Coordinates of C-alpha atoms in Angstrom, one line a residue:
M1 CA -121.2 276.2 14.9
N2 CA -118.2 272.8 14.9
V3 CA -116.6 274.2 11.7
T4 CA -114.7 270.6 12.0
A5 CA -117.7 268.6 12.0
L6 CA -118.8 270.2 8.3
S7 CA -118.5 268.4 4.8
E8 CA -116.5 269.5 2.4
I9 CA -118.9 271.3 0.7
E10 CA -120.5 272.9 4.0
Q11 CA -116.9 274.0 4.9
A12 CA -116.6 275.5 1.6
R13 CA -119.9 277.3 1.7
F14 CA -118.9 278.6 5.4
N15 CA -115.4 279.9 4.0
M16 CA -117.7 282.1 1.3
V17 CA -119.4 283.3 4.3
E18 CA -117.2 284.0 6.7
Q19 CA -114.0 284.7 4.0
Q20 CA -115.7 287.0 1.2
I21 CA -119.0 287.7 2.5
R22 CA -118.8 289.3 5.8
P23 CA -115.4 291.4 5.5
W24 CA -117.8 292.7 2.7
D25 CA -120.2 294.4 5.2
V26 CA -122.5 292.0 4.8
L27 CA -124.2 291.4 8.8
D28 CA -127.6 291.1 8.3
E29 CA -127.9 287.6 10.3
D30 CA -131.0 287.1 7.9
V31 CA -129.1 287.2 4.7
L32 CA -126.5 285.6 6.4
Q33 CA -128.8 282.2 7.0
A34 CA -130.2 282.4 3.8
L35 CA -126.6 282.1 2.2
L36 CA -126.3 278.9 4.5
L37 CA -129.4 277.7 3.1
V38 CA -129.6 278.4 -0.6
P39 CA -127.0 275.9 -1.9
R40 CA -125.2 277.5 -4.7
E41 CA -123.3 275.1 -6.2
R42 CA -127.1 273.6 -7.5
F43 CA -127.3 276.9 -9.6
V44 CA -124.0 277.1 -11.1
P45 CA -123.8 274.8 -14.5
A46 CA -122.2 271.8 -14.1
P47 CA -118.8 272.4 -15.5
L48 CA -118.0 275.2 -13.0
Q49 CA -120.0 273.4 -9.7
G50 CA -116.2 273.1 -8.5
L51 CA -116.0 277.2 -8.8
A52 CA -119.5 277.7 -7.0
F53 CA -118.2 279.5 -3.7
S54 CA -114.9 281.1 -5.4
D55 CA -115.0 285.1 -5.4
V56 CA -115.5 285.2 -9.1
E57 CA -118.3 286.1 -12.0
L58 CA -119.2 282.5 -13.6
P59 CA -119.9 282.3 -17.2
L60 CA -123.8 280.8 -17.8
V61 CA -123.1 278.5 -20.4
I62 CA -126.0 276.1 -20.6
N63 CA -126.0 273.1 -22.9
S64 CA -122.4 274.2 -23.9
V65 CA -124.0 277.7 -25.6
D66 CA -122.5 280.5 -23.9
T67 CA -125.0 282.9 -23.0
R68 CA -122.6 286.0 -22.7
E69 CA -124.3 286.3 -19.3
T70 CA -122.6 285.3 -15.5
M71 CA -123.3 285.1 -12.2
L72 CA -122.4 287.7 -10.1
T73 CA -120.1 287.2 -7.7
P74 CA -121.3 285.9 -4.1
K75 CA -120.4 288.8 -1.9
L76 CA -121.9 291.4 -4.4
E77 CA -125.2 289.0 -4.9
A78 CA -125.4 288.8 -0.7
R79 CA -124.7 292.6 -0.7
L80 CA -127.7 293.2 -3.1
A81 CA -130.1 291.4 -1.1
Q82 CA -128.9 292.6 2.1
E83 CA -129.7 296.6 0.8
L84 CA -132.8 295.7 -0.4
Q85 CA -133.8 295.7 3.2
L86 CA -136.4 292.9 2.7
K87 CA -139.2 291.7 5.5
T88 CA -140.8 288.6 5.1
T89 CA -144.2 289.8 4.0
D90 CA -142.3 291.6 1.2
C91 CA -143.4 290.9 -2.9
V92 CA -140.3 291.2 -4.8
L93 CA -139.3 292.4 -8.5
E94 CA -136.0 290.7 -9.8
I95 CA -135.0 292.3 -13.5
G96 CA -132.6 289.7 -14.7
T97 CA -132.9 286.1 -13.4
G98 CA -129.9 284.3 -14.7
S99 CA -129.3 281.4 -13.1
G100 CA -132.1 281.6 -10.7
Y101 CA -129.6 281.7 -7.3
Q102 CA -130.5 285.3 -6.8
A103 CA -134.0 284.9 -6.9
A104 CA -133.5 282.1 -4.5
L105 CA -131.9 284.3 -1.9
L106 CA -134.5 286.9 -2.0
G107 CA -137.3 284.1 -1.9
Q108 CA -135.7 283.0 1.9
L109 CA -135.7 286.3 2.5
A110 CA -139.5 288.1 1.0
Q111 CA -143.2 286.1 0.5
Q112 CA -142.9 286.2 -3.2
V113 CA -140.4 286.8 -5.9
T114 CA -141.2 287.8 -10.0
S115 CA -137.9 287.4 -11.7
I116 CA -137.9 288.5 -15.4
E117 CA -135.6 287.1 -18.1
V118 CA -135.0 288.1 -21.4
D119 CA -133.0 285.3 -22.7
S120 CA -135.2 282.0 -23.0
R121 CA -132.2 279.7 -22.2
L122 CA -131.6 281.4 -18.8
A123 CA -135.2 281.7 -17.8
A124 CA -135.3 277.9 -18.7
F125 CA -132.3 276.6 -16.4
A126 CA -133.2 279.1 -13.7
Q127 CA -136.8 277.4 -13.6
E128 CA -135.4 273.9 -13.9
N129 CA -132.8 275.0 -11.1
L130 CA -135.5 276.4 -8.4
Q131 CA -138.0 273.7 -9.3
R132 CA -135.1 271.1 -8.3
N133 CA -134.2 272.8 -5.2
Q134 CA -137.9 273.4 -4.0
V135 CA -138.2 277.1 -4.5
G136 CA -141.8 277.6 -4.2
N137 CA -142.2 281.4 -3.8
V138 CA -140.6 282.5 -7.2
N139 CA -142.0 282.8 -10.4
V140 CA -140.0 283.4 -13.7
E141 CA -141.3 285.1 -16.6
L142 CA -139.9 285.5 -19.9
G143 CA -139.8 288.8 -21.1
D144 CA -137.7 292.2 -21.4
A145 CA -138.2 293.9 -18.5
H146 CA -135.4 296.8 -18.9
E147 CA -138.1 299.4 -18.7
G148 CA -140.3 298.2 -16.3
W149 CA -142.8 295.1 -15.9
G150 CA -146.3 295.5 -16.1
T151 CA -148.7 297.9 -13.9
A152 CA -148.2 296.0 -10.2
E153 CA -146.1 298.0 -7.7
F154 CA -143.7 295.9 -5.3
D155 CA -142.6 296.2 -2.2
A156 CA -138.6 295.8 -3.3
I157 CA -137.1 295.7 -6.6
L158 CA -133.6 294.1 -7.8
V159 CA -132.0 295.0 -10.9
T160 CA -129.4 292.5 -11.5
G161 CA -127.5 294.3 -14.6
S162 CA -126.1 297.9 -14.6
V163 CA -128.3 300.7 -16.6
P164 CA -126.1 304.1 -17.6
V165 CA -129.1 305.9 -15.8
L166 CA -131.8 304.9 -13.8
P167 CA -135.3 304.4 -15.8
D168 CA -138.2 305.7 -14.2
A169 CA -140.1 302.9 -14.8
F170 CA -138.7 301.1 -12.1
K171 CA -139.2 303.8 -9.5
Y172 CA -142.9 303.9 -10.0
Q173 CA -143.3 300.4 -9.4
L174 CA -142.1 300.6 -6.1
C175 CA -144.8 300.9 -3.4
I176 CA -144.9 303.4 -1.0
G177 CA -141.8 302.9 1.1
G178 CA -140.7 300.5 -1.5
R179 CA -136.9 299.9 -2.0
L180 CA -135.4 300.0 -5.5
V181 CA -131.8 298.5 -5.6
V182 CA -129.9 299.4 -9.0
I183 CA -126.3 299.9 -10.2
V184 CA -125.9 303.0 -12.5
G185 CA -123.4 303.8 -14.5
Q186 CA -121.0 302.9 -17.2
N187 CA -117.5 301.4 -17.4
P188 CA -115.4 302.2 -15.3
V189 CA -117.6 304.0 -12.8
M190 CA -120.7 302.5 -11.7
T191 CA -122.5 303.2 -8.3
A192 CA -125.0 300.8 -6.4
C193 CA -128.1 302.6 -5.2
R194 CA -130.8 302.5 -3.3
I195 CA -134.1 304.4 -4.0
T196 CA -137.1 304.6 -1.5
R197 CA -140.6 305.4 -2.5
T198 CA -141.7 307.9 0.1
S199 CA -144.6 309.4 -1.3
A200 CA -146.6 309.0 -4.6
A201 CA -144.2 311.7 -6.4
S202 CA -141.2 311.6 -3.9
F203 CA -138.2 309.3 -3.9
E204 CA -135.0 309.4 -1.9
T205 CA -131.6 307.9 -3.4
E206 CA -128.8 306.8 -1.5
K207 CA -125.1 306.1 -3.0
L208 CA -124.1 302.1 -1.3
F209 CA -120.8 301.3 -3.1
D210 CA -119.4 301.6 -6.1
T211 CA -118.9 298.2 -8.0
L212 CA -119.0 297.1 -12.0
I213 CA -120.9 294.8 -13.7
K214 CA -122.5 294.0 -17.2
P215 CA -124.9 296.3 -18.3
L216 CA -128.8 294.7 -18.1
R217 CA -129.6 293.3 -22.1
G218 CA -131.9 295.5 -24.0
V219 CA -130.5 298.6 -22.5
A220 CA -128.2 300.9 -24.8
V221 CA -124.9 301.7 -23.8
S222 CA -123.5 305.1 -24.9
Q223 CA -120.3 305.0 -27.1
F224 CA -119.4 308.2 -26.5
K225 CA -115.8 308.4 -25.0
F226 CA -114.2 311.5 -24.1

């Protein structure tokens, strides 16, 4: 790639990938290509678009209303997408739509994405962003999915907020061979895990990396402290 010929915004996107995301062990070429194709700046609230490629969480303030939710850092969004190990034929369930950017990334990598958002303001914001950017294989549905969603099984499930313990409901919505990526724990200790369904009643759990993100809305967080 001829970096000197890139526009300012494409240069910023390129730098995000090369300086933040690759060094965080995101090396899957399909994921890296998706990051270059999906315009992150178009999913960020307008006043914050200048920070679209920064290594920070961005508050999702919609029409001057603070939803108290955030966009995850670009490197974490990329890493979560990579850890799902998606194939182009996969159907994906995302719990927590936010701005719609993570869903759009997953849509570049999979066949179909169903994304569930509990906040009606965010669901509308995400749907608008996805439509404006002509993302046709992501469906946003409004509802509380902290204990699963419907009865369908999926090839991959991503939970975009942390949970103190892993709800069984998500595991049993995986197809055989399906992967669930979720961040488990409470501040200050949280670990991203990948759970693979190996048979009707068997699962394998891999601990991937430590991180900290906001709890999934609707999930009770223990107030117990030592």
